[in-house]
Tab-separated table of C-alpha atoms in Angstrom:
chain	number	residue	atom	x	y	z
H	47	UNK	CA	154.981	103.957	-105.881
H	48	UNK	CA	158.489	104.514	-104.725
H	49	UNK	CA	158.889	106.272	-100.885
H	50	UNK	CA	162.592	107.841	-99.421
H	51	UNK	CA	161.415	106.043	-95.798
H	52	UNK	CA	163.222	105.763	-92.922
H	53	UNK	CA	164.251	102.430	-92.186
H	54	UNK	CA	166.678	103.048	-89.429
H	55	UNK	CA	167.146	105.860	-87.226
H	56	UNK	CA	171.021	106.310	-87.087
H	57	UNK	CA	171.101	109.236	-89.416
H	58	UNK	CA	171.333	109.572	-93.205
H	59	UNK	CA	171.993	105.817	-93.630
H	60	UNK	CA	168.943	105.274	-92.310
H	61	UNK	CA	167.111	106.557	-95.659
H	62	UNK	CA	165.982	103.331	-97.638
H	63	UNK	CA	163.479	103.654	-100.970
H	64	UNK	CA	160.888	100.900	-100.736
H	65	UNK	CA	157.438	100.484	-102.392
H	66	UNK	CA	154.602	101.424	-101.127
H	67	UNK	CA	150.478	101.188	-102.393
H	68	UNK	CA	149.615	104.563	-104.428
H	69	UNK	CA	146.983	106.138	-101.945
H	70	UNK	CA	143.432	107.254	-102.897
H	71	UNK	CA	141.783	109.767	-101.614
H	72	UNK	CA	139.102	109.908	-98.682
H	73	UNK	CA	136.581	112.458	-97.985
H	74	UNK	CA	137.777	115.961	-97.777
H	75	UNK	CA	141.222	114.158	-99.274
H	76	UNK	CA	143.246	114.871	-102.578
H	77	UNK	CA	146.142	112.485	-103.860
H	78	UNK	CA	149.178	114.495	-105.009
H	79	UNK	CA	151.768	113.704	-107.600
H	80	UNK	CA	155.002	114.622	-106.273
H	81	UNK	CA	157.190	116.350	-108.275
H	82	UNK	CA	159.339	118.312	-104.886
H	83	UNK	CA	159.477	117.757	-101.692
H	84	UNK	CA	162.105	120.236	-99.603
H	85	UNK	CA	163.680	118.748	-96.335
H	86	UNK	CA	164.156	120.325	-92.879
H	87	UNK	CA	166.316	120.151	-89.742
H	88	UNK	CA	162.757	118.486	-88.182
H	89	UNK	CA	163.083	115.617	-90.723
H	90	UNK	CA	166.627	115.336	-89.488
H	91	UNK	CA	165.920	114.871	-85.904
H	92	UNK	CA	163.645	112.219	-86.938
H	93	UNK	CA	166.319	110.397	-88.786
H	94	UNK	CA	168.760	110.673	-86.075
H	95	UNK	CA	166.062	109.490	-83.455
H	96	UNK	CA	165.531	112.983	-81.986
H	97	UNK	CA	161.936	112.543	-81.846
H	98	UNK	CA	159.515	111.637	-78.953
H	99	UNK	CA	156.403	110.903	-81.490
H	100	UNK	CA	158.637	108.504	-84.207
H	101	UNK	CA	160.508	105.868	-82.574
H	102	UNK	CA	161.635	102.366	-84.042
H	103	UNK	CA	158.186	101.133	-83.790
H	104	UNK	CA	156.851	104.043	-86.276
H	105	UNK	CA	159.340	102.117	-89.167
H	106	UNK	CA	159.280	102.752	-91.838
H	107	UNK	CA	158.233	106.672	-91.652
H	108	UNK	CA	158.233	108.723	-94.720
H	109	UNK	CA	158.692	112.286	-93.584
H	110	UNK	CA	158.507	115.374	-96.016
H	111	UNK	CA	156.858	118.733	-94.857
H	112	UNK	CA	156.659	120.515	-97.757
H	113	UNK	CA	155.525	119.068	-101.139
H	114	UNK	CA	154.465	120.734	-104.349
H	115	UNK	CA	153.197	118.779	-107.124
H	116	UNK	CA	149.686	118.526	-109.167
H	117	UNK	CA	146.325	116.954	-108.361
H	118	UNK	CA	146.100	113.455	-109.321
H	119	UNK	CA	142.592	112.853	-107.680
H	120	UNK	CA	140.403	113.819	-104.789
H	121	UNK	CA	138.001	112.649	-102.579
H	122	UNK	CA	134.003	113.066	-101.913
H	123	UNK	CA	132.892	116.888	-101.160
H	124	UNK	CA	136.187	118.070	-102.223
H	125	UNK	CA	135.707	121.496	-104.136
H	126	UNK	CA	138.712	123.575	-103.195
H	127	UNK	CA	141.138	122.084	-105.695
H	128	UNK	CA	140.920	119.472	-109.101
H	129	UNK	CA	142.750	116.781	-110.825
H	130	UNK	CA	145.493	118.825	-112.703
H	131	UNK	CA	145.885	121.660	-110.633
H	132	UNK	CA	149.221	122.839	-109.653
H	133	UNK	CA	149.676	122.975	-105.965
H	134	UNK	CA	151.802	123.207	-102.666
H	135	UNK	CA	150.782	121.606	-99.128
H	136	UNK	CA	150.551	123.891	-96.367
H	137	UNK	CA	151.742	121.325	-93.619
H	138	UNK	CA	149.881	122.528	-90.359
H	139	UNK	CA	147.517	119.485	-88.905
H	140	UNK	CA	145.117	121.569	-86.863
H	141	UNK	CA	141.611	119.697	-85.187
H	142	UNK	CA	139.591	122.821	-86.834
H	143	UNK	CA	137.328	122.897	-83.294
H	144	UNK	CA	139.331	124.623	-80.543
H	145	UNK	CA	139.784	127.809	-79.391
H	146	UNK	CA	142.707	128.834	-81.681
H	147	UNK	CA	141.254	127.159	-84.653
H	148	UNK	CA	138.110	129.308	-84.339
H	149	UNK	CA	139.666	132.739	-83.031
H	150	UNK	CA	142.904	132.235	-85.176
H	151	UNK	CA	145.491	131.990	-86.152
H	152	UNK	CA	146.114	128.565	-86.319
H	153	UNK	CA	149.293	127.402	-85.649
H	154	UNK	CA	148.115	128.180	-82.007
H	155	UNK	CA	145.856	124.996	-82.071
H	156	UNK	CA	146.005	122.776	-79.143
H	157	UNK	CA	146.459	119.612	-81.019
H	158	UNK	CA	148.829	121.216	-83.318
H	159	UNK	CA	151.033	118.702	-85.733
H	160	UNK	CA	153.023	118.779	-89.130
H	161	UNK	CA	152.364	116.457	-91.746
H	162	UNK	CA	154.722	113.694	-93.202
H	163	UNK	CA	154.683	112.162	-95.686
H	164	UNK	CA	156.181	114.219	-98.808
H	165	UNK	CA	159.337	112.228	-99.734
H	166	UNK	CA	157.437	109.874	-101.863
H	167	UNK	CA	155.504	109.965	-105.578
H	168	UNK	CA	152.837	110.393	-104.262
H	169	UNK	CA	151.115	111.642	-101.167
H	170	UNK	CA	147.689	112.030	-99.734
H	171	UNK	CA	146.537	115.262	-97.797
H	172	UNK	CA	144.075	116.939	-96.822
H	173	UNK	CA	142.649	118.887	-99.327
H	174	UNK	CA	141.794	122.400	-97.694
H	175	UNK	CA	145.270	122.176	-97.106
H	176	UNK	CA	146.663	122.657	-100.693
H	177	UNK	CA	147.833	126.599	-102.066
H	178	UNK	CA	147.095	126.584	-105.494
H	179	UNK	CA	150.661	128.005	-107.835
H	180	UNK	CA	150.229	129.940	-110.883
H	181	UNK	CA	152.509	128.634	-113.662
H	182	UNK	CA	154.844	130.888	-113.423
H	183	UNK	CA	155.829	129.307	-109.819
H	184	UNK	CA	158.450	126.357	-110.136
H	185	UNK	CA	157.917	123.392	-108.218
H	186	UNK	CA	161.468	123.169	-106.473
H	187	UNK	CA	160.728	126.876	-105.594
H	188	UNK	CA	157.095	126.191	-104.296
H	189	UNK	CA	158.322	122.836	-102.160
H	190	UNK	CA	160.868	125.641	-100.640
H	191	UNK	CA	158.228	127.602	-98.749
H	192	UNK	CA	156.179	125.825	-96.458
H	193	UNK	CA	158.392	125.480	-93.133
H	194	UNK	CA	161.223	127.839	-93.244
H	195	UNK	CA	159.501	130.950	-95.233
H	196	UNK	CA	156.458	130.394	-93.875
H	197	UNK	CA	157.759	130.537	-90.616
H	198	UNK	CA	160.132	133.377	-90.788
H	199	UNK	CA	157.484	135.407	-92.792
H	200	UNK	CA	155.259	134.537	-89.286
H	201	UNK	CA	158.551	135.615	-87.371
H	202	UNK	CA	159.134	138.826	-88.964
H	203	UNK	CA	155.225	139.668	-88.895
H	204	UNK	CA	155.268	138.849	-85.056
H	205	UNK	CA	158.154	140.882	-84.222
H	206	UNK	CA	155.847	143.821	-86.101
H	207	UNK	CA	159.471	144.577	-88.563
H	208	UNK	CA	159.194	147.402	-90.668
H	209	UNK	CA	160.683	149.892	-92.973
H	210	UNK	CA	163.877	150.591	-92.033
H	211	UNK	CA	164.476	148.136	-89.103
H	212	UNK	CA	167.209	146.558	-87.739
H	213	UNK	CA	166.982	142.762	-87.629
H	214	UNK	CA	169.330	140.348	-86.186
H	215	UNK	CA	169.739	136.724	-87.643
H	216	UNK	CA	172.098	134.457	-85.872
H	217	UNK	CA	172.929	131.477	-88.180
H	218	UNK	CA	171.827	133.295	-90.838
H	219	UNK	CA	172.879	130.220	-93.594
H	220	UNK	CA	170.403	128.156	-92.232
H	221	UNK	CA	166.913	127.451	-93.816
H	222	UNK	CA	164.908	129.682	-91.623
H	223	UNK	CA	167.752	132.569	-91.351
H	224	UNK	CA	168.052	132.795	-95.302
H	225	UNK	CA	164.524	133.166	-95.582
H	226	UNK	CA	164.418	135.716	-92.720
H	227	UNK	CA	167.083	137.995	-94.851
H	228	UNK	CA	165.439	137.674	-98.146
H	229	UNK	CA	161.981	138.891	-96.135
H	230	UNK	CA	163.320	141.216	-94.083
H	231	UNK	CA	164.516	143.058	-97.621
H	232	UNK	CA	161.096	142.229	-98.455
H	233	UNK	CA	159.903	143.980	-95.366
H	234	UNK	CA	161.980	147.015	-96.288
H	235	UNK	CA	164.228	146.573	-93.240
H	236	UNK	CA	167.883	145.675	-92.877
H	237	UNK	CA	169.565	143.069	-91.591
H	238	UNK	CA	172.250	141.641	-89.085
H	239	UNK	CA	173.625	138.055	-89.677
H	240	UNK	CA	176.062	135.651	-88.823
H	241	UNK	CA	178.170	131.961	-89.600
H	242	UNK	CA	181.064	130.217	-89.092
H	243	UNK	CA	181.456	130.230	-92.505
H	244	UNK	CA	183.001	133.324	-95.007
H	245	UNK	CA	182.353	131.840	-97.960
H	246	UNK	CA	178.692	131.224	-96.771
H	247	UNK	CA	178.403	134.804	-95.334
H	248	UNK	CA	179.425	136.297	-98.852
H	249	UNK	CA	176.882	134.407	-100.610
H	250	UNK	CA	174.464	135.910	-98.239
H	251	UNK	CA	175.706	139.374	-99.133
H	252	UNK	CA	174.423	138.504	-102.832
H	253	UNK	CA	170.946	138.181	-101.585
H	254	UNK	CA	170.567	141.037	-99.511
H	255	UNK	CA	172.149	140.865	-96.375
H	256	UNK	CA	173.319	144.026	-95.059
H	257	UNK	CA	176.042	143.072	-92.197
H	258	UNK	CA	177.778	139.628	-92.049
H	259	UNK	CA	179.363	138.420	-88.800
H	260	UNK	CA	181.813	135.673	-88.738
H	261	UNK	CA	181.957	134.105	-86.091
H	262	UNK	CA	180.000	131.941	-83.458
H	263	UNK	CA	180.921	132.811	-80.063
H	264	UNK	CA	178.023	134.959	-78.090
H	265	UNK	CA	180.890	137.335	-76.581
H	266	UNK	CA	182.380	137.667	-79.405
H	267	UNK	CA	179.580	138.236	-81.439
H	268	UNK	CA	177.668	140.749	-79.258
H	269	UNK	CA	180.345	142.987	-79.643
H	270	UNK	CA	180.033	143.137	-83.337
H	271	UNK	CA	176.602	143.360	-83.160
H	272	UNK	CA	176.797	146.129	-80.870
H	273	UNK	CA	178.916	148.073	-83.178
H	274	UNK	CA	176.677	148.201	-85.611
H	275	UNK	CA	173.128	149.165	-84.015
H	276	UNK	CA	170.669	148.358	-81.684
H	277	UNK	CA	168.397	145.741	-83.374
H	278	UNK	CA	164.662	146.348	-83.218
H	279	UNK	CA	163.682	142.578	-83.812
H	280	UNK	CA	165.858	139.126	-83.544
H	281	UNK	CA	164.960	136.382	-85.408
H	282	UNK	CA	166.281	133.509	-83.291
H	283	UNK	CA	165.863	129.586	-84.661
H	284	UNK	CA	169.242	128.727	-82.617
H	285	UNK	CA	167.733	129.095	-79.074
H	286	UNK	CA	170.553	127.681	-76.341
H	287	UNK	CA	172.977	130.441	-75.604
H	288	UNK	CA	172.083	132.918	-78.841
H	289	UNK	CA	168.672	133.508	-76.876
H	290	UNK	CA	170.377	135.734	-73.813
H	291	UNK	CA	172.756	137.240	-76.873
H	292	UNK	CA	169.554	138.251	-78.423
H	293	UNK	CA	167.935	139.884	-75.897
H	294	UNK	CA	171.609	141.700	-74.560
H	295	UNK	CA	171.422	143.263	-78.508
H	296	UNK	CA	167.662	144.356	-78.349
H	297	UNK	CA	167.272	147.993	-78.426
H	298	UNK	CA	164.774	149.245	-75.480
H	299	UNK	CA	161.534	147.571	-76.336
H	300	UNK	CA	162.877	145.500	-79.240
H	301	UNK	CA	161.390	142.291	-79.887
H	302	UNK	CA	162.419	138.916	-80.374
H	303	UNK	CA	161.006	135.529	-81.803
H	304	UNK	CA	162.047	132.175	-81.208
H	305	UNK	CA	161.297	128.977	-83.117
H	306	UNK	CA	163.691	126.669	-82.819
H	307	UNK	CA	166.383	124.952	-80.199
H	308	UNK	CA	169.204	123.989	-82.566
H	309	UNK	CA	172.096	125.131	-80.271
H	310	UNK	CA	170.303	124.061	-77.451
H	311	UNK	CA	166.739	123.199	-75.694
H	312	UNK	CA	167.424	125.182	-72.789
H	313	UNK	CA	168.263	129.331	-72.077
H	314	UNK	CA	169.530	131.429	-69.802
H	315	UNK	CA	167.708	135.048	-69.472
H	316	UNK	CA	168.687	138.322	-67.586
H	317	UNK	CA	164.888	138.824	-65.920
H	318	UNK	CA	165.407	142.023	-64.052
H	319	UNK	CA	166.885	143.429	-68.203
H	320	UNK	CA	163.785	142.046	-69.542
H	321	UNK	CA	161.289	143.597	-67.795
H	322	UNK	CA	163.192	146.675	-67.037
H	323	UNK	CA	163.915	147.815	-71.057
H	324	UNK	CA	160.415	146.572	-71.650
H	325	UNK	CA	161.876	143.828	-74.265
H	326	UNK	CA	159.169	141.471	-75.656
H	327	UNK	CA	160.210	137.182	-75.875
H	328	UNK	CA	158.154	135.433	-78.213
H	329	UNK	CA	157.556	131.800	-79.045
H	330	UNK	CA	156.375	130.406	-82.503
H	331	UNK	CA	155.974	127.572	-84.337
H	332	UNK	CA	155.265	127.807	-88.249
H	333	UNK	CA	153.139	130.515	-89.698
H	334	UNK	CA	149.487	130.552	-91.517
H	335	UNK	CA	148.252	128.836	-93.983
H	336	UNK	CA	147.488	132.596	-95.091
H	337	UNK	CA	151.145	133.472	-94.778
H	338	UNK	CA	151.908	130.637	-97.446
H	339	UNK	CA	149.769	131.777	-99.887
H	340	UNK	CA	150.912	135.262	-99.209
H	341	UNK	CA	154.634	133.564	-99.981
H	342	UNK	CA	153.621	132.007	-103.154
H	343	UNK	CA	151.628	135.473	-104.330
H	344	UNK	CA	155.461	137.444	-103.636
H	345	UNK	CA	157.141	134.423	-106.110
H	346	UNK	CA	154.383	134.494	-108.641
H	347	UNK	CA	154.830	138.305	-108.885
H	348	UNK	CA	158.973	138.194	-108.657
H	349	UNK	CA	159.080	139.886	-105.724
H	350	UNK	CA	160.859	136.854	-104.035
H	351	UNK	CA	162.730	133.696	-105.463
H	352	UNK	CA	163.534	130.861	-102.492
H	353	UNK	CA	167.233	129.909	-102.391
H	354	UNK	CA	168.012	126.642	-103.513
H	355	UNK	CA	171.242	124.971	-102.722
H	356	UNK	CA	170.893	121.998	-104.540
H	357	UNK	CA	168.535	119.441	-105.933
H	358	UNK	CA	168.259	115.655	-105.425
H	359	UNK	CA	166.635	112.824	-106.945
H	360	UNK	CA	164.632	110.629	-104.911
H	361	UNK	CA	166.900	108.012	-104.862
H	362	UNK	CA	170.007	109.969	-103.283
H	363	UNK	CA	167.543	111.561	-100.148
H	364	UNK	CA	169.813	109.808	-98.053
H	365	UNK	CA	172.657	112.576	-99.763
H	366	UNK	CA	170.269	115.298	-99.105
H	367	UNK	CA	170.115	114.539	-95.495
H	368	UNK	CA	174.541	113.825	-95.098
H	369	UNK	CA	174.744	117.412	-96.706
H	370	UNK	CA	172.354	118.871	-93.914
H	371	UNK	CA	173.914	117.113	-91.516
H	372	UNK	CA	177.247	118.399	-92.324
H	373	UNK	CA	176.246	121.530	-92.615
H	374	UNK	CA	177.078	122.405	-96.140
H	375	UNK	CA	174.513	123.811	-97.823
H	376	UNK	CA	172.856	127.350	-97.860
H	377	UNK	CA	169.154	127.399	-99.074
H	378	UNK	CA	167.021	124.780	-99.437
H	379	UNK	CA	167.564	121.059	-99.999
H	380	UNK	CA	164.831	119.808	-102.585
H	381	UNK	CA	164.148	116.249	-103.408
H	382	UNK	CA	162.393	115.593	-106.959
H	383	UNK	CA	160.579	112.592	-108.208
């Protein structure tokens, strides 16, 4: 079978397609045909050597979160799906034994991990791990959900939104932050986003957000923000200097979740204004393997459709990743086999 692996971690150039053995499935495993596979900023880093688990000695590492595709066989005691069935991976790699695997929810585990693996025909999982689709859920739409809806639906969930909320998005264009407005309409609240980009933030307007900031200064943009509301919940994948913005925006006892460190690893936070307008600062990573089925259950029934920039064959991944990279693309990047 034919693999998008990394062969070189300088960046998109790096992507080389090689052949690899089709798998077969162990026990408890399924073998699924690939038919889309959606990349992330966290296959990125990996690419451009941002990664303390995959370093030269890992090459050549096929990455890919979040597959969809159909059964093509599965392993001893597997019951849970069949040869044939439709399907999307939920990516979380949990042990199943601690604490947070028993008590829930899972993305808490203490031997938490992703899978890779997904930018290839063919990929073997673990089979409790695949969401069964409906037919009337595209693949390309199904390989969109796994790590940024899944995760802002876990964001939004966290930060207990609501009818008629105020939610704050910086970066809005990205993968999690166009998820995040399309759910937050879902949610019944409204929303608050930003980008450097006009022509990005109008094409945001046509899917539901309600105020578009351009711009990418903090200073600047907490006075826009302030203009228009208090938010009750921020939705921050930036991290860096958009996590003190965040919490100078809260309203008294807003709440806001972080998942990501794009604009930097490292933030700087007013203490004494934390505690003192009882503001809550929460971390997450992913969502529930509950929360993707609950995803695929809102596109089966219409109620959501993932963005999609643009689609890719396997052979141009290496594309995929430059347009990432440069920062063109709102929605998801999808890969097809």
């Amino acid at each position: 079978m034919r693999a998008a692996a990394f062969t070189d971690l300088v960046g998109p150039d790096g992507v080389s397609i090689i052949e690899q053995p089709t798998p077969e499935p162990g026990p408890g495993e399924a073998v699924v045909d690939v038919e889309a596979a959606s990349i992330n900023h966290h296959d990125l880093w990996i690419l451009e050597g941002d990664s303390a688990t995959v370093t030269e000695a890992s090459l050549p590492f096929v990455s890919g979160l979040d597959l969809a595709g159909e059964v093509r066989a599965v392993g001893d005691d597997v019951t849970s799906v069949s040869p044939g069935d439709r399907v999307v991976l939920c990516p979380n790699v949990t042990c199943g034994v601690c604490r947070y695997c028993r008590e829930g929810p899972e993305n808490l585990c203490e031997s938490y991990a992703l899978y890779h693996g997904g930018l290839a025909e063919a990929a073997r999982v673990d089979a409790d791990r695949l969401v069964t689709l409906p037919d009337s859920v595209e693949m390309t739409h199904a390989a969109a959900l796994p790590t940024a809806y899944m995760t802002a639906y876990h964001m939004l969930r966290r930060a207990h939104v609501g009818p008629a909320d105020l939610v704050f998005i910086p970066g809005a264009t990205g993968g999690v932050g166009v998820a995040g407005v399309q759910l937050a309409d879902v949610f019944g609240a409204r929303t608050i986003g930003t980008s450097a980009s006009r022509d990005k933030l109008d094409q945001m307007e046509h899917i539901g957000l309600d105020h578009a900031i351009q711009g990418t200064d903090p200073d600047d943009l907490r006075e826009a923000v302030n203009a228009i509301g208090a938010p009750d919940a921020v939705l921050n994948h930036l991290g860096g200097a958009y996590t003190g913005l965040g919490l100078d925006v809260l309203r008294r006892g807003g709440r806001m979740v972080v998942c990501g460190r794009t604009a930097g690893q490292t933030s700087a936070v007013d203490v004494a204004d934390l505690f003192r307008t009882h503001k809550r600062l929460i971390g997450n990573t992913m969502g529930t393997q509950r929360d993707l089925e609950k995803l695929v259950e809102l596109v089966a029934e219409g109620t959501l459709t993932p963005v999609l920039d643009d689609t890719y064959p396997l052979e141009q991944t290496g594309d995929a990743f430059a347009a990432m990279q440069n920062r063109d693309s709102v929605g998801k990047l999808v890969i097809t086999t």
